Amino acid sequence: MSALATSPHSPSEPEPLPAAKTLTTTSPPLPKPKPRPLFIYGTLRALPLLAWALTGDASTSVTRLIQPAVIHGYARFSLKHRDYPAVIKHDAQSSVDGYLLTLETTSQRRKLDDFEGEAYKLESVAVTVLDADGTPSRALSDDNVIEVDVYLWAGDSDELTDRPWELETFEKERLEDWLDLFEGMELVGEDEE
Protein backbone atom coordinates (compact mmCIF):
# COMPACT_ATOMS: atom_id res chain seq x y z
CA MET A 1 0.00 0.00 0.00
CA SER A 2 1.39 3.38 -0.90
CA ALA A 3 1.55 6.44 1.37
CA LEU A 4 -0.90 8.23 -0.88
CA ALA A 5 -3.49 5.56 -0.47
CA THR A 6 -3.34 5.81 3.32
CA SER A 7 -3.19 9.59 3.53
CA PRO A 8 -6.47 11.14 4.60
CA HIS A 9 -5.75 14.10 2.35
CA SER A 10 -6.31 14.13 -1.34
CA PRO A 11 -3.25 14.54 -3.57
CA SER A 12 -4.19 18.17 -4.30
CA GLU A 13 -4.34 19.10 -0.59
CA PRO A 14 -1.02 19.81 1.07
CA GLU A 15 -0.23 17.97 4.26
CA PRO A 16 -0.91 20.17 7.29
CA LEU A 17 2.15 21.47 9.05
CA PRO A 18 2.77 20.13 12.48
CA ALA A 19 1.38 22.36 15.25
CA ALA A 20 3.80 25.05 16.31
CA LYS A 21 5.30 24.45 19.68
CA THR A 22 4.87 27.22 22.17
CA LEU A 23 7.91 28.10 24.13
CA THR A 24 7.14 28.94 27.70
CA THR A 25 9.59 30.87 29.73
CA THR A 26 9.33 31.82 33.30
CA SER A 27 10.29 35.41 33.80
CA PRO A 28 10.47 37.02 37.18
CA PRO A 29 7.34 38.92 38.18
CA LEU A 30 7.35 42.62 37.45
CA PRO A 31 8.22 44.69 40.50
CA LYS A 32 5.19 46.11 42.24
CA PRO A 33 4.97 49.88 41.91
CA LYS A 34 5.91 51.77 45.02
CA PRO A 35 3.30 54.08 46.50
CA ARG A 36 3.62 57.79 45.97
CA PRO A 37 5.85 59.48 48.57
CA LEU A 38 4.28 61.37 51.48
CA PHE A 39 5.11 64.56 53.30
CA ILE A 40 4.68 64.01 57.04
CA TYR A 41 4.68 66.92 59.47
CA GLY A 42 3.17 65.90 62.82
CA THR A 43 3.22 63.00 65.26
CA LEU A 44 4.61 60.64 62.61
CA ARG A 45 7.87 62.62 62.68
CA ALA A 46 8.43 60.95 66.06
CA LEU A 47 10.37 58.03 64.62
CA PRO A 48 9.24 55.38 67.15
CA LEU A 49 5.60 56.20 66.31
CA LEU A 50 6.32 56.12 62.56
CA ALA A 51 8.07 52.77 63.00
CA TRP A 52 5.09 51.40 64.94
CA ALA A 53 2.62 52.63 62.29
CA LEU A 54 4.61 51.04 59.46
CA THR A 55 5.80 47.81 61.09
CA GLY A 56 3.98 47.29 64.39
CA ASP A 57 7.31 47.63 66.21
CA ALA A 58 8.38 51.01 67.61
CA SER A 59 12.02 49.90 67.84
CA THR A 60 12.41 49.29 64.08
CA SER A 61 14.68 51.79 62.32
CA VAL A 62 12.89 53.82 59.65
CA THR A 63 15.52 56.50 59.06
CA ARG A 64 16.29 55.11 55.57
CA LEU A 65 12.73 56.10 54.54
CA ILE A 66 12.85 59.78 55.48
CA GLN A 67 14.52 62.99 54.33
CA PRO A 68 14.07 66.48 55.76
CA ALA A 69 11.69 68.54 53.62
CA VAL A 70 9.49 71.63 53.64
CA ILE A 71 6.25 72.72 51.97
CA HIS A 72 5.46 76.37 51.23
CA GLY A 73 2.06 78.05 51.28
CA TYR A 74 0.81 75.92 54.20
CA ALA A 75 0.74 76.35 57.98
CA ARG A 76 0.67 73.91 60.91
CA PHE A 77 -1.61 74.52 63.88
CA SER A 78 -2.34 72.82 67.18
CA LEU A 79 -5.84 71.42 67.55
CA LYS A 80 -8.08 71.90 70.57
CA HIS A 81 -7.76 69.05 73.07
CA ARG A 82 -5.62 66.92 70.73
CA ASP A 83 -1.98 65.86 70.70
CA TYR A 84 -1.63 66.02 66.92
CA PRO A 85 -1.54 69.01 64.55
CA ALA A 86 -3.38 70.13 61.46
CA VAL A 87 -1.87 71.55 58.29
CA ILE A 88 -3.96 73.78 56.06
CA LYS A 89 -3.36 75.94 52.99
CA HIS A 90 -2.17 79.36 54.08
CA ASP A 91 -0.40 82.43 52.73
CA ALA A 92 2.58 82.14 50.40
CA GLN A 93 5.07 83.17 53.11
CA SER A 94 4.04 80.26 55.38
CA SER A 95 5.92 76.99 55.43
CA VAL A 96 5.83 73.68 57.27
CA ASP A 97 8.88 71.56 58.01
CA GLY A 98 8.66 67.78 58.04
CA TYR A 99 9.92 64.69 56.28
CA LEU A 100 9.63 63.30 52.81
CA LEU A 101 8.62 59.69 53.48
CA THR A 102 9.43 57.17 50.75
CA LEU A 103 7.27 54.13 51.42
CA GLU A 104 8.38 50.68 50.34
CA THR A 105 4.99 48.97 49.99
CA THR A 106 1.34 49.74 49.37
CA SER A 107 0.65 47.99 52.68
CA GLN A 108 2.60 50.73 54.46
CA ARG A 109 0.55 53.37 52.65
CA ARG A 110 -2.74 51.73 53.67
CA LYS A 111 -1.54 51.59 57.28
CA LEU A 112 -0.85 55.32 57.26
CA ASP A 113 -4.20 56.04 55.61
CA ASP A 114 -5.84 54.12 58.47
CA PHE A 115 -3.69 55.89 61.07
CA GLU A 116 -4.64 59.34 59.79
CA GLY A 117 -8.35 58.56 59.61
CA GLU A 118 -11.15 60.61 58.12
CA ALA A 119 -10.16 63.93 59.68
CA TYR A 120 -7.52 64.29 57.00
CA LYS A 121 -7.66 64.26 53.21
CA LEU A 122 -4.85 63.42 50.83
CA GLU A 123 -3.75 66.15 48.46
CA SER A 124 -0.84 66.61 46.12
CA VAL A 125 1.76 69.15 47.17
CA ALA A 126 5.17 70.34 45.98
CA VAL A 127 7.83 69.52 48.56
CA THR A 128 11.34 70.91 48.72
CA VAL A 129 13.77 68.22 49.83
CA LEU A 130 16.47 69.44 52.22
CA ASP A 131 19.93 68.26 53.13
CA ALA A 132 20.67 67.55 56.79
CA ASP A 133 21.85 71.14 57.24
CA GLY A 134 18.47 72.51 56.08
CA THR A 135 19.58 73.69 52.66
CA PRO A 136 17.73 72.57 49.52
CA SER A 137 19.05 69.23 48.29
CA ARG A 138 20.17 68.53 44.74
CA ALA A 139 20.09 64.76 45.24
CA LEU A 140 16.60 64.04 43.85
CA SER A 141 16.29 66.47 40.96
CA ASP A 142 17.87 69.57 39.55
CA ASP A 143 15.34 71.85 41.17
CA ASN A 144 14.94 69.78 44.42
CA VAL A 145 11.12 70.07 44.30
CA ILE A 146 8.96 67.00 43.78
CA GLU A 147 5.23 66.27 43.87
CA VAL A 148 4.12 64.11 46.80
CA ASP A 149 0.97 63.52 48.85
CA VAL A 150 0.18 65.13 52.19
CA TYR A 151 -2.61 64.59 54.72
CA LEU A 152 -4.32 67.98 55.07
CA TRP A 153 -6.82 68.79 57.80
CA ALA A 154 -10.37 68.12 56.62
CA GLY A 155 -12.01 68.60 60.00
CA ASP A 156 -13.83 71.58 61.45
CA SER A 157 -11.81 74.81 61.23
CA ASP A 158 -13.15 75.73 64.71
CA GLU A 159 -10.84 72.99 66.06
CA LEU A 160 -7.73 74.94 64.99
CA THR A 161 -5.94 77.06 67.59
CA ASP A 162 -3.51 79.90 67.05
CA ARG A 163 -0.81 77.98 68.96
CA PRO A 164 2.00 76.36 67.01
CA TRP A 165 2.45 72.59 67.29
CA GLU A 166 5.94 71.46 68.28
CA LEU A 167 7.35 67.97 67.74
CA GLU A 168 9.74 68.32 70.68
CA THR A 169 6.83 68.99 73.06
CA PHE A 170 4.90 65.98 71.74
CA GLU A 171 7.95 63.72 72.08
CA LYS A 172 8.70 64.93 75.62
CA GLU A 173 5.15 64.99 77.00
CA ARG A 174 2.99 62.54 75.01
CA LEU A 175 4.93 60.10 72.82
CA GLU A 176 5.36 57.43 75.53
CA ASP A 177 1.61 57.57 76.26
CA TRP A 178 0.87 57.02 72.58
CA LEU A 179 3.30 54.11 72.33
CA ASP A 180 1.84 52.55 75.50
CA LEU A 181 -1.66 52.94 74.07
CA PHE A 182 -0.69 51.20 70.83
CA GLU A 183 1.46 48.48 72.42
CA GLY A 184 0.35 45.07 71.17
CA MET A 185 -1.77 46.60 68.41
CA GLU A 186 -0.91 46.74 64.73
CA LEU A 187 -2.46 48.70 61.89
CA VAL A 188 -3.96 46.50 59.24
CA GLY A 189 -2.58 47.26 55.81
CA GLU A 190 -2.43 43.71 54.49
CA ASP A 191 1.00 42.34 53.84
CA GLU A 192 2.29 42.79 50.33
CA GLU A 193 0.28 40.99 47.69
PDB file of C-alpha atoms in Angstrom:
ATOM      1  CA  MET A   1       0.000   0.000   0.000  1.00  0.00           C
ATOM      2  CA  SER A   2       1.389   3.383  -0.900  1.00  0.00           C
ATOM      3  CA  ALA A   3       1.554   6.441   1.368  1.00  0.00           C
ATOM      4  CA  LEU A   4      -0.904   8.229  -0.879  1.00  0.00           C
ATOM      5  CA  ALA A   5      -3.490   5.559  -0.475  1.00  0.00           C
ATOM      6  CA  THR A   6      -3.344   5.806   3.317  1.00  0.00           C
ATOM      7  CA  SER A   7      -3.194   9.590   3.530  1.00  0.00           C
ATOM      8  CA  PRO A   8      -6.465  11.136   4.598  1.00  0.00           C
ATOM      9  CA  HIS A   9      -5.752  14.096   2.347  1.00  0.00           C
ATOM     10  CA  SER A  10      -6.310  14.132  -1.339  1.00  0.00           C
ATOM     11  CA  PRO A  11      -3.247  14.544  -3.570  1.00  0.00           C
ATOM     12  CA  SER A  12      -4.191  18.175  -4.297  1.00  0.00           C
ATOM     13  CA  GLU A  13      -4.337  19.103  -0.589  1.00  0.00           C
ATOM     14  CA  PRO A  14      -1.020  19.808   1.068  1.00  0.00           C
ATOM     15  CA  GLU A  15      -0.226  17.974   4.258  1.00  0.00           C
ATOM     16  CA  PRO A  16      -0.910  20.171   7.286  1.00  0.00           C
ATOM     17  CA  LEU A  17       2.150  21.474   9.052  1.00  0.00           C
ATOM     18  CA  PRO A  18       2.769  20.127  12.481  1.00  0.00           C
ATOM     19  CA  ALA A  19       1.383  22.356  15.254  1.00  0.00           C
ATOM     20  CA  ALA A  20       3.797  25.050  16.311  1.00  0.00           C
ATOM     21  CA  LYS A  21       5.301  24.451  19.684  1.00  0.00           C
ATOM     22  CA  THR A  22       4.866  27.222  22.167  1.00  0.00           C
ATOM     23  CA  LEU A  23       7.906  28.099  24.131  1.00  0.00           C
ATOM     24  CA  THR A  24       7.138  28.936  27.703  1.00  0.00           C
ATOM     25  CA  THR A  25       9.590  30.871  29.732  1.00  0.00           C
ATOM     26  CA  THR A  26       9.330  31.815  33.305  1.00  0.00           C
ATOM     27  CA  SER A  27      10.289  35.409  33.795  1.00  0.00           C
ATOM     28  CA  PRO A  28      10.467  37.023  37.181  1.00  0.00           C
ATOM     29  CA  PRO A  29       7.343  38.921  38.184  1.00  0.00           C
ATOM     30  CA  LEU A  30       7.345  42.621  37.450  1.00  0.00           C
ATOM     31  CA  PRO A  31       8.219  44.688  40.504  1.00  0.00           C
ATOM     32  CA  LYS A  32       5.188  46.112  42.244  1.00  0.00           C
ATOM     33  CA  PRO A  33       4.971  49.875  41.913  1.00  0.00           C
ATOM     34  CA  LYS A  34       5.911  51.773  45.025  1.00  0.00           C
ATOM     35  CA  PRO A  35       3.305  54.076  46.504  1.00  0.00           C
ATOM     36  CA  ARG A  36       3.622  57.790  45.970  1.00  0.00           C
ATOM     37  CA  PRO A  37       5.854  59.480  48.567  1.00  0.00           C
ATOM     38  CA  LEU A  38       4.275  61.367  51.478  1.00  0.00           C
ATOM     39  CA  PHE A  39       5.111  64.562  53.296  1.00  0.00           C
ATOM     40  CA  ILE A  40       4.684  64.010  57.039  1.00  0.00           C
ATOM     41  CA  TYR A  41       4.680  66.919  59.474  1.00  0.00           C
ATOM     42  CA  GLY A  42       3.169  65.898  62.823  1.00  0.00           C
ATOM     43  CA  THR A  43       3.220  62.998  65.260  1.00  0.00           C
ATOM     44  CA  LEU A  44       4.611  60.635  62.615  1.00  0.00           C
ATOM     45  CA  ARG A  45       7.870  62.619  62.684  1.00  0.00           C
ATOM     46  CA  ALA A  46       8.433  60.948  66.060  1.00  0.00           C
ATOM     47  CA  LEU A  47      10.375  58.026  64.618  1.00  0.00           C
ATOM     48  CA  PRO A  48       9.237  55.378  67.151  1.00  0.00           C
ATOM     49  CA  LEU A  49       5.603  56.197  66.310  1.00  0.00           C
ATOM     50  CA  LEU A  50       6.317  56.124  62.564  1.00  0.00           C
ATOM     51  CA  ALA A  51       8.073  52.767  63.000  1.00  0.00           C
ATOM     52  CA  TRP A  52       5.091  51.399  64.938  1.00  0.00           C
ATOM     53  CA  ALA A  53       2.615  52.633  62.294  1.00  0.00           C
ATOM     54  CA  LEU A  54       4.608  51.040  59.458  1.00  0.00           C
ATOM     55  CA  THR A  55       5.795  47.815  61.087  1.00  0.00           C
ATOM     56  CA  GLY A  56       3.976  47.289  64.388  1.00  0.00           C
ATOM     57  CA  ASP A  57       7.312  47.632  66.210  1.00  0.00           C
ATOM     58  CA  ALA A  58       8.376  51.010  67.614  1.00  0.00           C
ATOM     59  CA  SER A  59      12.018  49.903  67.837  1.00  0.00           C
ATOM     60  CA  THR A  60      12.407  49.295  64.077  1.00  0.00           C
ATOM     61  CA  SER A  61      14.682  51.791  62.324  1.00  0.00           C
ATOM     62  CA  VAL A  62      12.895  53.817  59.649  1.00  0.00           C
ATOM     63  CA  THR A  63      15.523  56.498  59.059  1.00  0.00           C
ATOM     64  CA  ARG A  64      16.286  55.109  55.571  1.00  0.00           C
ATOM     65  CA  LEU A  65      12.733  56.096  54.545  1.00  0.00           C
ATOM     66  CA  ILE A  66      12.849  59.783  55.480  1.00  0.00           C
ATOM     67  CA  GLN A  67      14.522  62.987  54.329  1.00  0.00           C
ATOM     68  CA  PRO A  68      14.070  66.485  55.757  1.00  0.00           C
ATOM     69  CA  ALA A  69      11.686  68.541  53.622  1.00  0.00           C
ATOM     70  CA  VAL A  70       9.488  71.628  53.644  1.00  0.00           C
ATOM     71  CA  ILE A  71       6.253  72.724  51.971  1.00  0.00           C
ATOM     72  CA  HIS A  72       5.455  76.365  51.227  1.00  0.00           C
ATOM     73  CA  GLY A  73       2.063  78.048  51.280  1.00  0.00           C
ATOM     74  CA  TYR A  74       0.810  75.917  54.196  1.00  0.00           C
ATOM     75  CA  ALA A  75       0.735  76.351  57.983  1.00  0.00           C
ATOM     76  CA  ARG A  76       0.674  73.905  60.907  1.00  0.00           C
ATOM     77  CA  PHE A  77      -1.610  74.520  63.884  1.00  0.00           C
ATOM     78  CA  SER A  78      -2.340  72.823  67.182  1.00  0.00           C
ATOM     79  CA  LEU A  79      -5.841  71.417  67.548  1.00  0.00           C
ATOM     80  CA  LYS A  80      -8.077  71.904  70.569  1.00  0.00           C
ATOM     81  CA  HIS A  81      -7.764  69.053  73.074  1.00  0.00           C
ATOM     82  CA  ARG A  82      -5.623  66.915  70.735  1.00  0.00           C
ATOM     83  CA  ASP A  83      -1.984  65.862  70.701  1.00  0.00           C
ATOM     84  CA  TYR A  84      -1.631  66.022  66.922  1.00  0.00           C
ATOM     85  CA  PRO A  85      -1.541  69.011  64.555  1.00  0.00           C
ATOM     86  CA  ALA A  86      -3.382  70.135  61.465  1.00  0.00           C
ATOM     87  CA  VAL A  87      -1.871  71.555  58.294  1.00  0.00           C
ATOM     88  CA  ILE A  88      -3.963  73.785  56.061  1.00  0.00           C
ATOM     89  CA  LYS A  89      -3.360  75.938  52.993  1.00  0.00           C
ATOM     90  CA  HIS A  90      -2.170  79.360  54.076  1.00  0.00           C
ATOM     91  CA  ASP A  91      -0.397  82.426  52.730  1.00  0.00           C
ATOM     92  CA  ALA A  92       2.578  82.141  50.395  1.00  0.00           C
ATOM     93  CA  GLN A  93       5.068  83.175  53.111  1.00  0.00           C
ATOM     94  CA  SER A  94       4.042  80.262  55.379  1.00  0.00           C
ATOM     95  CA  SER A  95       5.925  76.991  55.426  1.00  0.00           C
ATOM     96  CA  VAL A  96       5.828  73.681  57.270  1.00  0.00           C
ATOM     97  CA  ASP A  97       8.878  71.558  58.011  1.00  0.00           C
ATOM     98  CA  GLY A  98       8.664  67.784  58.036  1.00  0.00           C
ATOM     99  CA  TYR A  99       9.916  64.693  56.282  1.00  0.00           C
ATOM    100  CA  LEU A 100       9.627  63.304  52.811  1.00  0.00           C
ATOM    101  CA  LEU A 101       8.623  59.691  53.484  1.00  0.00           C
ATOM    102  CA  THR A 102       9.434  57.174  50.755  1.00  0.00           C
ATOM    103  CA  LEU A 103       7.269  54.127  51.422  1.00  0.00           C
ATOM    104  CA  GLU A 104       8.385  50.675  50.337  1.00  0.00           C
ATOM    105  CA  THR A 105       4.987  48.972  49.991  1.00  0.00           C
ATOM    106  CA  THR A 106       1.340  49.737  49.372  1.00  0.00           C
ATOM    107  CA  SER A 107       0.655  47.990  52.676  1.00  0.00           C
ATOM    108  CA  GLN A 108       2.596  50.733  54.462  1.00  0.00           C
ATOM    109  CA  ARG A 109       0.553  53.373  52.655  1.00  0.00           C
ATOM    110  CA  ARG A 110      -2.736  51.733  53.674  1.00  0.00           C
ATOM    111  CA  LYS A 111      -1.545  51.590  57.282  1.00  0.00           C
ATOM    112  CA  LEU A 112      -0.845  55.319  57.261  1.00  0.00           C
ATOM    113  CA  ASP A 113      -4.196  56.038  55.609  1.00  0.00           C
ATOM    114  CA  ASP A 114      -5.841  54.122  58.472  1.00  0.00           C
ATOM    115  CA  PHE A 115      -3.686  55.893  61.067  1.00  0.00           C
ATOM    116  CA  GLU A 116      -4.641  59.341  59.785  1.00  0.00           C
ATOM    117  CA  GLY A 117      -8.355  58.564  59.607  1.00  0.00           C
ATOM    118  CA  GLU A 118     -11.151  60.613  58.123  1.00  0.00           C
ATOM    119  CA  ALA A 119     -10.165  63.934  59.684  1.00  0.00           C
ATOM    120  CA  TYR A 120      -7.520  64.292  56.998  1.00  0.00           C
ATOM    121  CA  LYS A 121      -7.660  64.255  53.208  1.00  0.00           C
ATOM    122  CA  LEU A 122      -4.853  63.422  50.832  1.00  0.00           C
ATOM    123  CA  GLU A 123      -3.753  66.149  48.456  1.00  0.00           C
ATOM    124  CA  SER A 124      -0.837  66.611  46.119  1.00  0.00           C
ATOM    125  CA  VAL A 125       1.762  69.153  47.171  1.00  0.00           C
ATOM    126  CA  ALA A 126       5.167  70.339  45.979  1.00  0.00           C
ATOM    127  CA  VAL A 127       7.830  69.520  48.557  1.00  0.00           C
ATOM    128  CA  THR A 128      11.343  70.913  48.725  1.00  0.00           C
ATOM    129  CA  VAL A 129      13.771  68.222  49.831  1.00  0.00           C
ATOM    130  CA  LEU A 130      16.466  69.444  52.221  1.00  0.00           C
ATOM    131  CA  ASP A 131      19.926  68.255  53.134  1.00  0.00           C
ATOM    132  CA  ALA A 132      20.673  67.546  56.794  1.00  0.00           C
ATOM    133  CA  ASP A 133      21.851  71.143  57.237  1.00  0.00           C
ATOM    134  CA  GLY A 134      18.471  72.510  56.084  1.00  0.00           C
ATOM    135  CA  THR A 135      19.581  73.695  52.656  1.00  0.00           C
ATOM    136  CA  PRO A 136      17.731  72.569  49.524  1.00  0.00           C
ATOM    137  CA  SER A 137      19.054  69.226  48.287  1.00  0.00           C
ATOM    138  CA  ARG A 138      20.166  68.526  44.741  1.00  0.00           C
ATOM    139  CA  ALA A 139      20.087  64.757  45.240  1.00  0.00           C
ATOM    140  CA  LEU A 140      16.599  64.038  43.848  1.00  0.00           C
ATOM    141  CA  SER A 141      16.289  66.467  40.963  1.00  0.00           C
ATOM    142  CA  ASP A 142      17.866  69.567  39.555  1.00  0.00           C
ATOM    143  CA  ASP A 143      15.336  71.853  41.175  1.00  0.00           C
ATOM    144  CA  ASN A 144      14.938  69.780  44.419  1.00  0.00           C
ATOM    145  CA  VAL A 145      11.120  70.073  44.299  1.00  0.00           C
ATOM    146  CA  ILE A 146       8.956  67.003  43.780  1.00  0.00           C
ATOM    147  CA  GLU A 147       5.234  66.272  43.871  1.00  0.00           C
ATOM    148  CA  VAL A 148       4.116  64.114  46.799  1.00  0.00           C
ATOM    149  CA  ASP A 149       0.970  63.516  48.854  1.00  0.00           C
ATOM    150  CA  VAL A 150       0.182  65.132  52.188  1.00  0.00           C
ATOM    151  CA  TYR A 151      -2.608  64.585  54.717  1.00  0.00           C
ATOM    152  CA  LEU A 152      -4.317  67.979  55.067  1.00  0.00           C
ATOM    153  CA  TRP A 153      -6.817  68.790  57.804  1.00  0.00           C
ATOM    154  CA  ALA A 154     -10.369  68.121  56.620  1.00  0.00           C
ATOM    155  CA  GLY A 155     -12.008  68.600  59.998  1.00  0.00           C
ATOM    156  CA  ASP A 156     -13.831  71.585  61.446  1.00  0.00           C
ATOM    157  CA  SER A 157     -11.813  74.813  61.230  1.00  0.00           C
ATOM    158  CA  ASP A 158     -13.147  75.728  64.707  1.00  0.00           C
ATOM    159  CA  GLU A 159     -10.838  72.992  66.059  1.00  0.00           C
ATOM    160  CA  LEU A 160      -7.734  74.941  64.995  1.00  0.00           C
ATOM    161  CA  THR A 161      -5.938  77.059  67.586  1.00  0.00           C
ATOM    162  CA  ASP A 162      -3.510  79.899  67.047  1.00  0.00           C
ATOM    163  CA  ARG A 163      -0.813  77.979  68.955  1.00  0.00           C
ATOM    164  CA  PRO A 164       2.004  76.356  67.008  1.00  0.00           C
ATOM    165  CA  TRP A 165       2.452  72.588  67.295  1.00  0.00           C
ATOM    166  CA  GLU A 166       5.945  71.463  68.281  1.00  0.00           C
ATOM    167  CA  LEU A 167       7.354  67.975  67.739  1.00  0.00           C
ATOM    168  CA  GLU A 168       9.737  68.322  70.680  1.00  0.00           C
ATOM    169  CA  THR A 169       6.828  68.991  73.063  1.00  0.00           C
ATOM    170  CA  PHE A 170       4.903  65.978  71.743  1.00  0.00           C
ATOM    171  CA  GLU A 171       7.955  63.721  72.082  1.00  0.00           C
ATOM    172  CA  LYS A 172       8.705  64.927  75.622  1.00  0.00           C
ATOM    173  CA  GLU A 173       5.150  64.989  76.997  1.00  0.00           C
ATOM    174  CA  ARG A 174       2.985  62.544  75.014  1.00  0.00           C
ATOM    175  CA  LEU A 175       4.931  60.099  72.819  1.00  0.00           C
ATOM    176  CA  GLU A 176       5.361  57.432  75.532  1.00  0.00           C
ATOM    177  CA  ASP A 177       1.612  57.572  76.261  1.00  0.00           C
ATOM    178  CA  TRP A 178       0.870  57.020  72.575  1.00  0.00           C
ATOM    179  CA  LEU A 179       3.296  54.113  72.330  1.00  0.00           C
ATOM    180  CA  ASP A 180       1.843  52.555  75.496  1.00  0.00           C
ATOM    181  CA  LEU A 181      -1.659  52.945  74.071  1.00  0.00           C
ATOM    182  CA  PHE A 182      -0.692  51.201  70.825  1.00  0.00           C
ATOM    183  CA  GLU A 183       1.457  48.477  72.419  1.00  0.00           C
ATOM    184  CA  GLY A 184       0.351  45.072  71.167  1.00  0.00           C
ATOM    185  CA  MET A 185      -1.765  46.602  68.413  1.00  0.00           C
ATOM    186  CA  GLU A 186      -0.905  46.744  64.734  1.00  0.00           C
ATOM    187  CA  LEU A 187      -2.459  48.703  61.893  1.00  0.00           C
ATOM    188  CA  VAL A 188      -3.963  46.502  59.235  1.00  0.00           C
ATOM    189  CA  GLY A 189      -2.579  47.257  55.806  1.00  0.00           C
ATOM    190  CA  GLU A 190      -2.431  43.710  54.490  1.00  0.00           C
ATOM    191  CA  ASP A 191       1.003  42.337  53.838  1.00  0.00           C
ATOM    192  CA  GLU A 192       2.290  42.789  50.330  1.00  0.00           C
ATOM    193  CA  GLU A 193       0.284  40.987  47.690  1.00  0.00           C
TER     194      GLU A 193
END
